[in-house]
Structure formats: C-alpha cells, structure tokens
Amino acid sequence: ANAGWVQAVSATSGLQGFWVGGDFVTFMDGSEAAASSVELVLPLPLVSPQFELHVANTGVEEVIVLIELYGEDGLQLATPYPRAIRPKGFFTAAAASLFPATNVAPARYIRLRCMNPFAALVVARAALLPGWAVVNALPASTSTMELYFPQVVDGAGGGGNWQSVLGVTNLSATSSNDVSITFTTENGIVLQTARRTLSPKGAIRESARSLFGLPPGYQNGWVRVVGTLPVTGFVSYADSIAGGVAVVPAQSRPRTNLLFAHIADLGQWQTGLALLNTNLRSATVEVFALAPDGSLIGGAANVPSARFSLDPGAKVSRLLSEWIPETQNRSGDGGFVFVRSDAALYGIELFFTRDLRVLSNVPAGGIAAGITYSPPSPR
C-alpha cells in the first residue's frame, strides 16, 4: 500500500479541512489538519498495544525526530527512538517496531522532539473492538489550563451502548499538576468532580464511569478539566456492541460561529452534533446545512426547529436531521454545517453508520479573522 501526507495551500484565506480514512464498513476515523511544531505530544487514546505512528517533515531540511514513550507516572517506558526524515518526507511505523522490547500497553502518550517543525498523528486499533481511532499530536508549548468536552456519554441509550474514555496529559516536564475534572449533566447539573495530581509529564486515561463513579444507567453530559499548569486531552467514544470508535480532542476556546466540514446523512449514514453553552446566560442558536456548492439545504431561515435556545451550563446533542429534516431529501450526500450563536459555544460533530459499526470525528472550525460569512437565503 502507498503512504504519504498531504499539504493543502490556498491563495485565499480561511481554508479549512479534515481527513478521514478506513474501509468505511468496519472501521473509520479522521482528524483536522495537524499542527507543526518542534515538540509534540501525542496521546494514545485506546487501551491497546496496536498503534501506528505517522510523522511528516513539513520543512525543507532533513530532521531527526526523537520519539519518547511515556507511562501514567510521567516516566519513559523505553529507550528513545531516533528517526531521520528527509525534507517533506514521511515516516510511519507500528509500535512493535519502534519499541520491540517494551510492553507498550501501559503507555499513555508519545512525546516527539526535533530541531525543526514537523507534524504527527497516531492511528490506534482497539483491542476488543474492530474499530480504529485517530488523534493528532499537539504542540507541547500549548499553554491551555482549561479544557472542555461537549459530549460525554456512558451506558445504553441515545441509540447506542456507549463508553466514553477521557485522557488528560500534564504538559509540564518539571512540576506536578493538580487537575479537577467535572462531569455536568446535559441540563447543567454538576454531578461529580474527580481530582487527580499528575506527575511531571504524567497522564491519565480512564473511562468516564470509573473516573466519576457514575450511577447505573445511561448518562449524558459534558466535562470540564481545569489544571494548575497546562494540559491537553481527548475523549474517545465507542459502542461496546457494534464496535464503532472515534476520538475527539479537547476544546479550549468557544466560538460564536462553528463550521463542521462534512455532512453524511443519506443511506447508511447519519450525522450528529453536540453543542455546549458554558455562559451564564442562555444562547440563541441557529443551525444551517449547506450543500457542497454552498447552497442552502435548510436552516434557521426556513426551518423552525433549526433555531432554538440553549440554557446556561447546558448541552444539546441531536441528529442533524432532527434539526434540519431537509438533509434527508437530497439526491446526493455531502456538504457542511454552520452554527451561529449570540453566545460563544463549544461543539463537536460525529458522522457514523446507522448500525454504529463505524464512527468518525469532524473537527469544529470557525470563521477566520477578517472574513464575514452569512448562509445564503432559501431558494
């Protein structure tokens, strides 16, 4: 099989995108465009020794990337692996070949260092499920101390048999990090706060049910993470029966407009969104579905259900077709979703097969600075 990487360049500002891969029958996931930096932190989202590292040299000079494997306590689990990569070159390898003498199952993340900027991601294959998950590496210089996960579900309900797993990594290499992780129900009631002290370079990866001691039955809510030092994190969603799995990175900045760059809502596919209002006042939210050519499929301008109020501290998760039924009445699939609000929101999109055998994340984007966008009028 051929392997490589893609760089997209546009003379016009505001370009956004994501990629998705898999066989689209038994496994699939994707991610946004990866960040390039001289030091990256790459979470390992699944409890599995089966993961593949993909690294691209985004520069014009040869680089030597040092690959380090870390456990929960912040200690290295193996001797660092150095790898030279040619200008604009690409490297991929399975964990077993990078660290052949090491049991990589206890690993929580990979730290990659280099003298010049590069980008990386990991593809993790579930140990007990047929799915796979993809997550990008993030710059270790990230200064965020507060993270949000707009969707955390656990138990049988919401159309599936869900398990959510949260991961949080301490980005400080020298100091412990006191982290509080709070689960709030969908209607804004704080249910439980878990507190952990992460060692320097330490990390946790734990199911939501275990982390919060959730009561029996279906739980639907959102999570806030606050550290005393910079952190990064992710949440993975899996259907424990059908086997679909996807990973969504934490969000640190809400937006008054959100762009989701794909719609898959016909045939075997469905698209769902979760939106979170952390403000102290209600938000008036408008949702629009746009065709690939930018024309309006439907939205708040002509569909009453696509305009609604979201209470402070609350989240809402729906199928796109519940807000905009017109997505079901098209000859072809595709397009994008635009969300507009009078208060800044966090949001995610997942698209998936109706049997939940495959799930995929569509990252949230926003309108670039200096660009004004309004959805077109109904035809």
XYZ file of N, CA and C in Angstrom, residues 27-164:
414
model
N -14.338 -0.009 9.962
C -13.588 0.964 10.749
C -13.394 2.244 9.953
N -13.297 3.363 10.698
C -13.148 4.674 10.069
C -12.923 5.703 11.169
N -12.084 6.670 10.923
C -11.965 7.853 11.762
C -11.102 8.851 11.017
N -11.051 10.070 11.515
C -10.259 11.109 10.880
C -9.942 12.213 11.861
N -9.314 13.266 11.372
C -8.932 14.373 12.236
C -8.762 15.631 11.406
N -8.594 16.750 12.103
C -8.346 18.015 11.434
C -6.907 18.059 10.933
N -6.575 19.119 10.206
C -5.201 19.310 9.760
C -4.282 19.400 10.977
N -3.161 18.710 10.929
C -2.268 18.604 12.085
C -1.410 19.854 12.237
N -1.107 20.198 13.494
C -0.212 21.312 13.785
C 1.235 20.880 13.606
N 2.078 21.827 13.233
C 3.505 21.576 13.050
C 4.279 22.331 14.121
N 5.214 21.627 14.807
C 5.967 22.245 15.891
C 7.260 21.470 16.111
N 8.166 22.026 16.928
C 9.439 21.355 17.207
C 9.315 20.330 18.330
N 8.228 20.386 19.101
C 7.982 19.399 20.150
C 6.489 19.129 20.214
N 6.123 17.857 20.096
C 4.724 17.465 20.025
C 4.401 16.429 21.094
N 3.159 16.473 21.566
C 2.636 15.470 22.492
C 1.508 14.739 21.784
N 1.591 13.418 21.779
C 0.663 12.596 21.009
C -0.025 11.597 21.942
N -1.271 11.892 22.371
C -1.975 10.966 23.266
C -2.253 9.628 22.589
N -2.249 8.570 23.387
C -2.624 7.241 22.908
C -4.022 6.957 23.442
N -5.047 7.002 22.578
C -6.429 7.077 23.057
C -7.069 5.767 23.471
N -6.501 4.626 23.104
C -7.146 3.349 23.379
C -6.254 2.460 24.235
N -6.881 1.626 25.034
C -6.143 0.643 25.829
C -5.791 -0.508 24.896
N -4.715 -0.347 24.171
C -4.336 -1.328 23.158
C -2.870 -1.157 22.802
N -2.157 -2.249 22.581
C -0.772 -2.142 22.127
C -0.666 -1.921 20.625
N -1.791 -1.903 19.934
C -1.769 -1.807 18.481
C -1.951 -0.353 18.041
N -0.854 0.342 17.850
C -0.958 1.684 17.297
C 0.169 1.940 16.315
N -0.115 2.826 15.386
C 0.836 3.210 14.352
C 1.121 4.698 14.462
N 2.376 5.052 14.383
C 2.801 6.442 14.414
C 3.057 6.921 12.989
N 2.547 8.112 12.667
C 2.755 8.719 11.355
C 3.358 10.106 11.570
N 4.511 10.364 10.970
C 5.226 11.626 11.163
C 5.589 12.206 9.804
N 5.331 13.503 9.626
C 5.677 14.191 8.384
C 6.642 15.331 8.682
N 7.705 15.425 7.915
C 8.625 16.560 7.981
C 8.043 17.658 7.100
N 7.481 18.678 7.723
C 6.819 19.742 6.967
C 7.791 20.807 6.478
N 9.067 20.663 6.815
C 10.060 21.653 6.425
C 10.863 21.253 5.206
N 11.856 22.066 4.889
C 12.673 21.858 3.688
C 14.081 21.384 4.039
N 14.312 21.017 5.302
C 15.592 20.469 5.723
C 15.370 19.104 6.371
N 16.356 18.224 6.261
C 16.256 16.925 6.924
C 16.200 17.118 8.433
N 15.398 16.294 9.096
C 15.266 16.386 10.547
C 15.519 15.018 11.169
N 15.898 15.044 12.437
C 15.975 13.826 13.240
C 14.970 13.977 14.375
N 13.955 13.145 14.365
C 12.895 13.180 15.367
C 13.212 12.160 16.455
N 13.168 12.603 17.709
C 13.374 11.714 18.842
C 12.003 11.328 19.389
N 11.709 10.033 19.396
C 10.390 9.521 19.773
C 10.488 8.901 21.162
N 9.728 9.442 22.121
C 9.780 9.007 23.517
C 8.415 8.470 23.946
N 8.409 7.375 24.660
C 7.183 6.706 25.095
C 7.018 6.877 26.602
N 5.852 7.410 27.038
C 5.639 7.732 28.448
C 4.452 6.970 29.030
N 4.586 6.629 30.318
C 3.510 5.992 31.055
C 2.755 6.989 31.906
N 1.829 6.481 32.706
C 0.965 7.331 33.519
C 1.754 8.175 34.509
N 2.857 7.643 35.030
C 3.635 8.351 36.049
C 4.618 9.356 35.470
N 4.616 9.542 34.151
C 5.499 10.513 33.528
C 6.897 10.007 33.251
N 7.140 8.724 33.494
C 8.455 8.139 33.239
C 8.473 7.469 31.871
N 9.648 7.486 31.246
C 9.780 6.841 29.948
C 9.759 5.319 30.109
N 9.078 4.671 29.184
C 8.930 3.222 29.228
C 9.965 2.499 28.383
N 10.696 3.249 27.560
C 11.650 2.616 26.647
C 12.731 3.619 26.283
N 13.793 3.121 25.710
C 14.846 3.990 25.187
C 14.292 4.805 24.020
N 14.522 6.123 23.996
C 14.006 6.940 22.891
C 14.472 6.423 21.536
N 13.599 6.579 20.561
C 13.879 6.075 19.212
C 14.137 7.267 18.293
N 15.351 7.398 17.732
C 15.622 8.500 16.797
C 15.308 8.076 15.364
N 14.784 9.020 14.589
C 14.464 8.715 13.193
C 14.741 9.936 12.331
N 15.555 9.741 11.300
C 15.812 10.808 10.331
C 14.710 10.802 9.273
N 14.258 12.008 8.891
C 13.220 12.145 7.864
C 13.673 13.205 6.867
N 13.642 12.867 5.606
C 14.080 13.774 4.557
C 13.150 14.986 4.448
N 13.604 16.073 3.808
C 12.740 17.241 3.606
C 11.425 16.836 2.938
N 10.318 17.276 3.515
C 8.968 16.948 3.049
C 8.714 15.441 3.057
N 9.522 14.705 3.798
C 9.391 13.254 3.847
C 8.375 12.808 4.878
N 8.185 11.490 4.925
C 7.131 10.896 5.738
C 7.643 9.599 6.346
N 7.226 9.336 7.575
C 7.645 8.122 8.271
C 6.447 7.524 8.996
N 6.263 6.230 8.859
C 5.216 5.544 9.607
C 5.755 4.218 10.118
N 5.329 3.835 11.315
C 5.804 2.581 11.902
C 4.836 2.126 12.973
N 4.743 0.827 13.151
C 3.965 0.253 14.240
C 4.766 0.331 15.532
N 4.058 0.380 16.646
C 4.728 0.476 17.941
C 5.691 -0.677 18.168
N 5.313 -1.849 17.702
C 6.153 -3.025 17.928
C 7.527 -2.880 17.295
N 7.606 -2.167 16.177
C 8.903 -1.983 15.528
C 9.700 -0.836 16.143
N 9.011 0.137 16.730
C 9.709 1.245 17.383
C 10.292 0.825 18.729
N 9.517 0.051 19.479
C 9.924 -0.353 20.829
C 9.729 -1.868 20.976
N 10.533 -2.667 20.281
C 10.293 -4.121 20.221
C 10.462 -4.840 21.550
N 11.239 -4.278 22.466
C 11.487 -4.958 23.739
C 10.584 -4.448 24.858
N 9.594 -3.625 24.515
C 8.774 -2.963 25.526
C 7.309 -3.347 25.382
N 6.649 -3.575 26.508
C 5.196 -3.724 26.526
C 4.592 -2.331 26.446
N 4.008 -1.989 25.301
C 3.524 -0.623 25.102
C 2.101 -0.427 25.607
N 1.449 -1.480 26.095
C 0.064 -1.351 26.552
C -0.101 -0.312 27.668
N 0.859 -0.188 28.638
C 0.686 0.823 29.690
C 0.987 2.252 29.229
N 1.436 2.441 28.011
C 1.806 3.781 27.543
C 0.583 4.685 27.484
N 0.783 5.951 27.815
C -0.294 6.935 27.773
C -0.123 7.945 26.644
N 1.127 8.224 26.277
C 1.332 9.153 25.169
C 2.757 9.044 24.662
N 2.979 9.653 23.509
C 4.301 9.756 22.896
C 4.694 11.225 22.864
N 5.934 11.484 23.191
C 6.478 12.841 23.069
C 7.523 12.813 21.959
N 7.428 13.753 21.025
C 8.339 13.801 19.887
C 9.063 15.138 19.894
N 10.389 15.085 19.709
C 11.192 16.304 19.737
C 12.102 16.368 18.524
N 12.342 17.607 18.079
C 13.142 17.815 16.873
C 13.625 19.261 16.863
N 14.631 19.555 16.055
C 15.150 20.921 15.959
C 14.310 21.789 15.030
N 13.535 21.161 14.137
C 12.726 21.902 13.169
C 11.282 21.424 13.243
N 10.315 22.256 12.832
C 8.905 21.868 12.935
C 8.570 20.631 12.104
N 7.661 19.835 12.644
C 7.156 18.642 11.965
C 5.751 18.387 12.500
N 5.040 17.419 11.917
C 3.676 17.092 12.332
C 3.566 15.594 12.534
N 2.592 15.170 13.365
C 2.446 13.742 13.651
C 1.019 13.423 14.059
N 0.646 12.166 13.881
C -0.614 11.636 14.388
C -0.429 10.161 14.696
N -1.415 9.603 15.393
C -1.380 8.180 15.704
C -2.688 7.541 15.273
N -2.587 6.341 14.744
C -3.746 5.504 14.457
C -3.721 4.364 15.459
N -4.750 4.291 16.300
C -4.816 3.258 17.336
C -5.933 2.289 17.008
N -5.626 1.024 17.071
C -6.620 -0.016 16.797
C -7.109 -0.597 18.123
N -8.420 -0.689 18.262
C -8.999 -1.187 19.505
C -8.654 -2.653 19.717
N -8.400 -3.004 20.982
C -8.005 -4.378 21.286
C -9.175 -5.346 21.196
N -10.360 -4.922 21.640
C -11.508 -5.826 21.704
C -12.613 -5.438 20.736
N -12.407 -4.387 19.948
C -13.408 -3.920 19.004
C -12.770 -3.832 17.626
N -13.575 -3.890 16.555
C -12.994 -3.814 15.214
C -12.597 -2.405 14.796
N -12.985 -1.387 15.562
C -12.753 -0.013 15.147
C -11.318 0.436 15.303
N -11.041 1.628 14.756
C -9.765 2.280 14.984
C -10.038 3.741 15.287
N -9.046 4.438 15.843
C -9.194 5.831 16.224
C -7.950 6.593 15.819
N -8.142 7.856 15.476
C -7.054 8.716 15.021
C -7.008 9.962 15.896
N -5.810 10.375 16.290
C -5.663 11.615 17.042
C -4.371 12.302 16.615
N -4.429 13.632 16.496
C -3.264 14.427 16.120
C -2.367 14.699 17.321
N -1.082 14.865 17.043
C -0.169 15.402 18.047
C -0.399 16.902 18.183
N -0.195 17.413 19.396
C -0.371 18.834 19.679
C 0.947 19.423 20.162
N 1.207 20.699 19.867
C 2.442 21.322 20.344
C 2.557 21.249 21.864
N 3.719 20.840 22.353
C 3.940 20.755 23.796
C 3.964 22.130 24.445
N 4.114 23.178 23.638
C 4.148 24.543 24.156
C 2.759 25.098 24.446
N 1.715 24.321 24.204
C 0.350 24.767 24.472
C 0.227 25.250 25.914
N -0.409 26.406 26.108
C -0.498 26.997 27.445
C -1.874 26.839 28.084
N -2.751 26.068 27.474
C -4.123 25.928 27.952
C -4.181 25.190 29.291
N -4.901 25.770 30.248
C -5.091 25.125 31.545
C -6.544 24.734 31.786
N -7.401 24.943 30.778
C -8.823 24.633 30.911
C -9.312 23.990 29.621
N -9.933 22.820 29.731
C -10.392 22.060 28.577
C -11.873 21.745 28.716
N -12.545 21.605 27.563
C -13.966 21.249 27.559
C -14.225 20.101 26.589
N -15.106 19.204 27.017
C -15.590 18.111 26.174
C -17.110 18.241 26.103
N -17.660 18.706 24.980
C -19.104 18.970 24.910
C -19.981 17.727 24.976
N -19.416 16.552 24.750
C -20.209 15.328 24.720
C -19.469 14.224 25.453
N -20.062 13.743 26.545
C -19.560 12.566 27.254
C -20.776 11.719 27.601
N -20.840 10.500 27.056
C -21.992 9.622 27.261
C -21.504 8.253 27.722
N -22.344 7.602 28.517
C -21.976 6.281 29.013
C -23.240 5.482 29.305
N -23.251 4.224 28.862
C -24.381 3.349 29.116
C -25.251 3.156 27.893
N -26.286 2.345 28.056
C -27.211 2.037 26.967
C -28.247 3.144 26.853
N -28.249 3.839 25.726
C -29.171 4.937 25.490
C -28.654 5.800 24.365
N -29.460 6.766 23.945
C -29.024 7.639 22.869
C -28.727 6.896 21.591
N -29.407 5.752 21.391
C -29.228 4.995 20.160
C -28.064 4.025 20.158
N -27.339 3.899 21.287
C -26.176 3.015 21.302
C -25.900 2.457 22.682
N -24.807 1.721 22.786
C -24.307 1.210 24.063
C -22.931 1.831 24.272
N -22.906 2.988 24.920
C -21.758 3.874 24.856
C -20.779 3.680 26.000
N -19.514 3.898 25.659
C -18.461 4.041 26.658
C -17.586 5.210 26.238
N -17.418 6.171 27.148
C -16.527 7.305 26.902
C -15.287 7.158 27.771
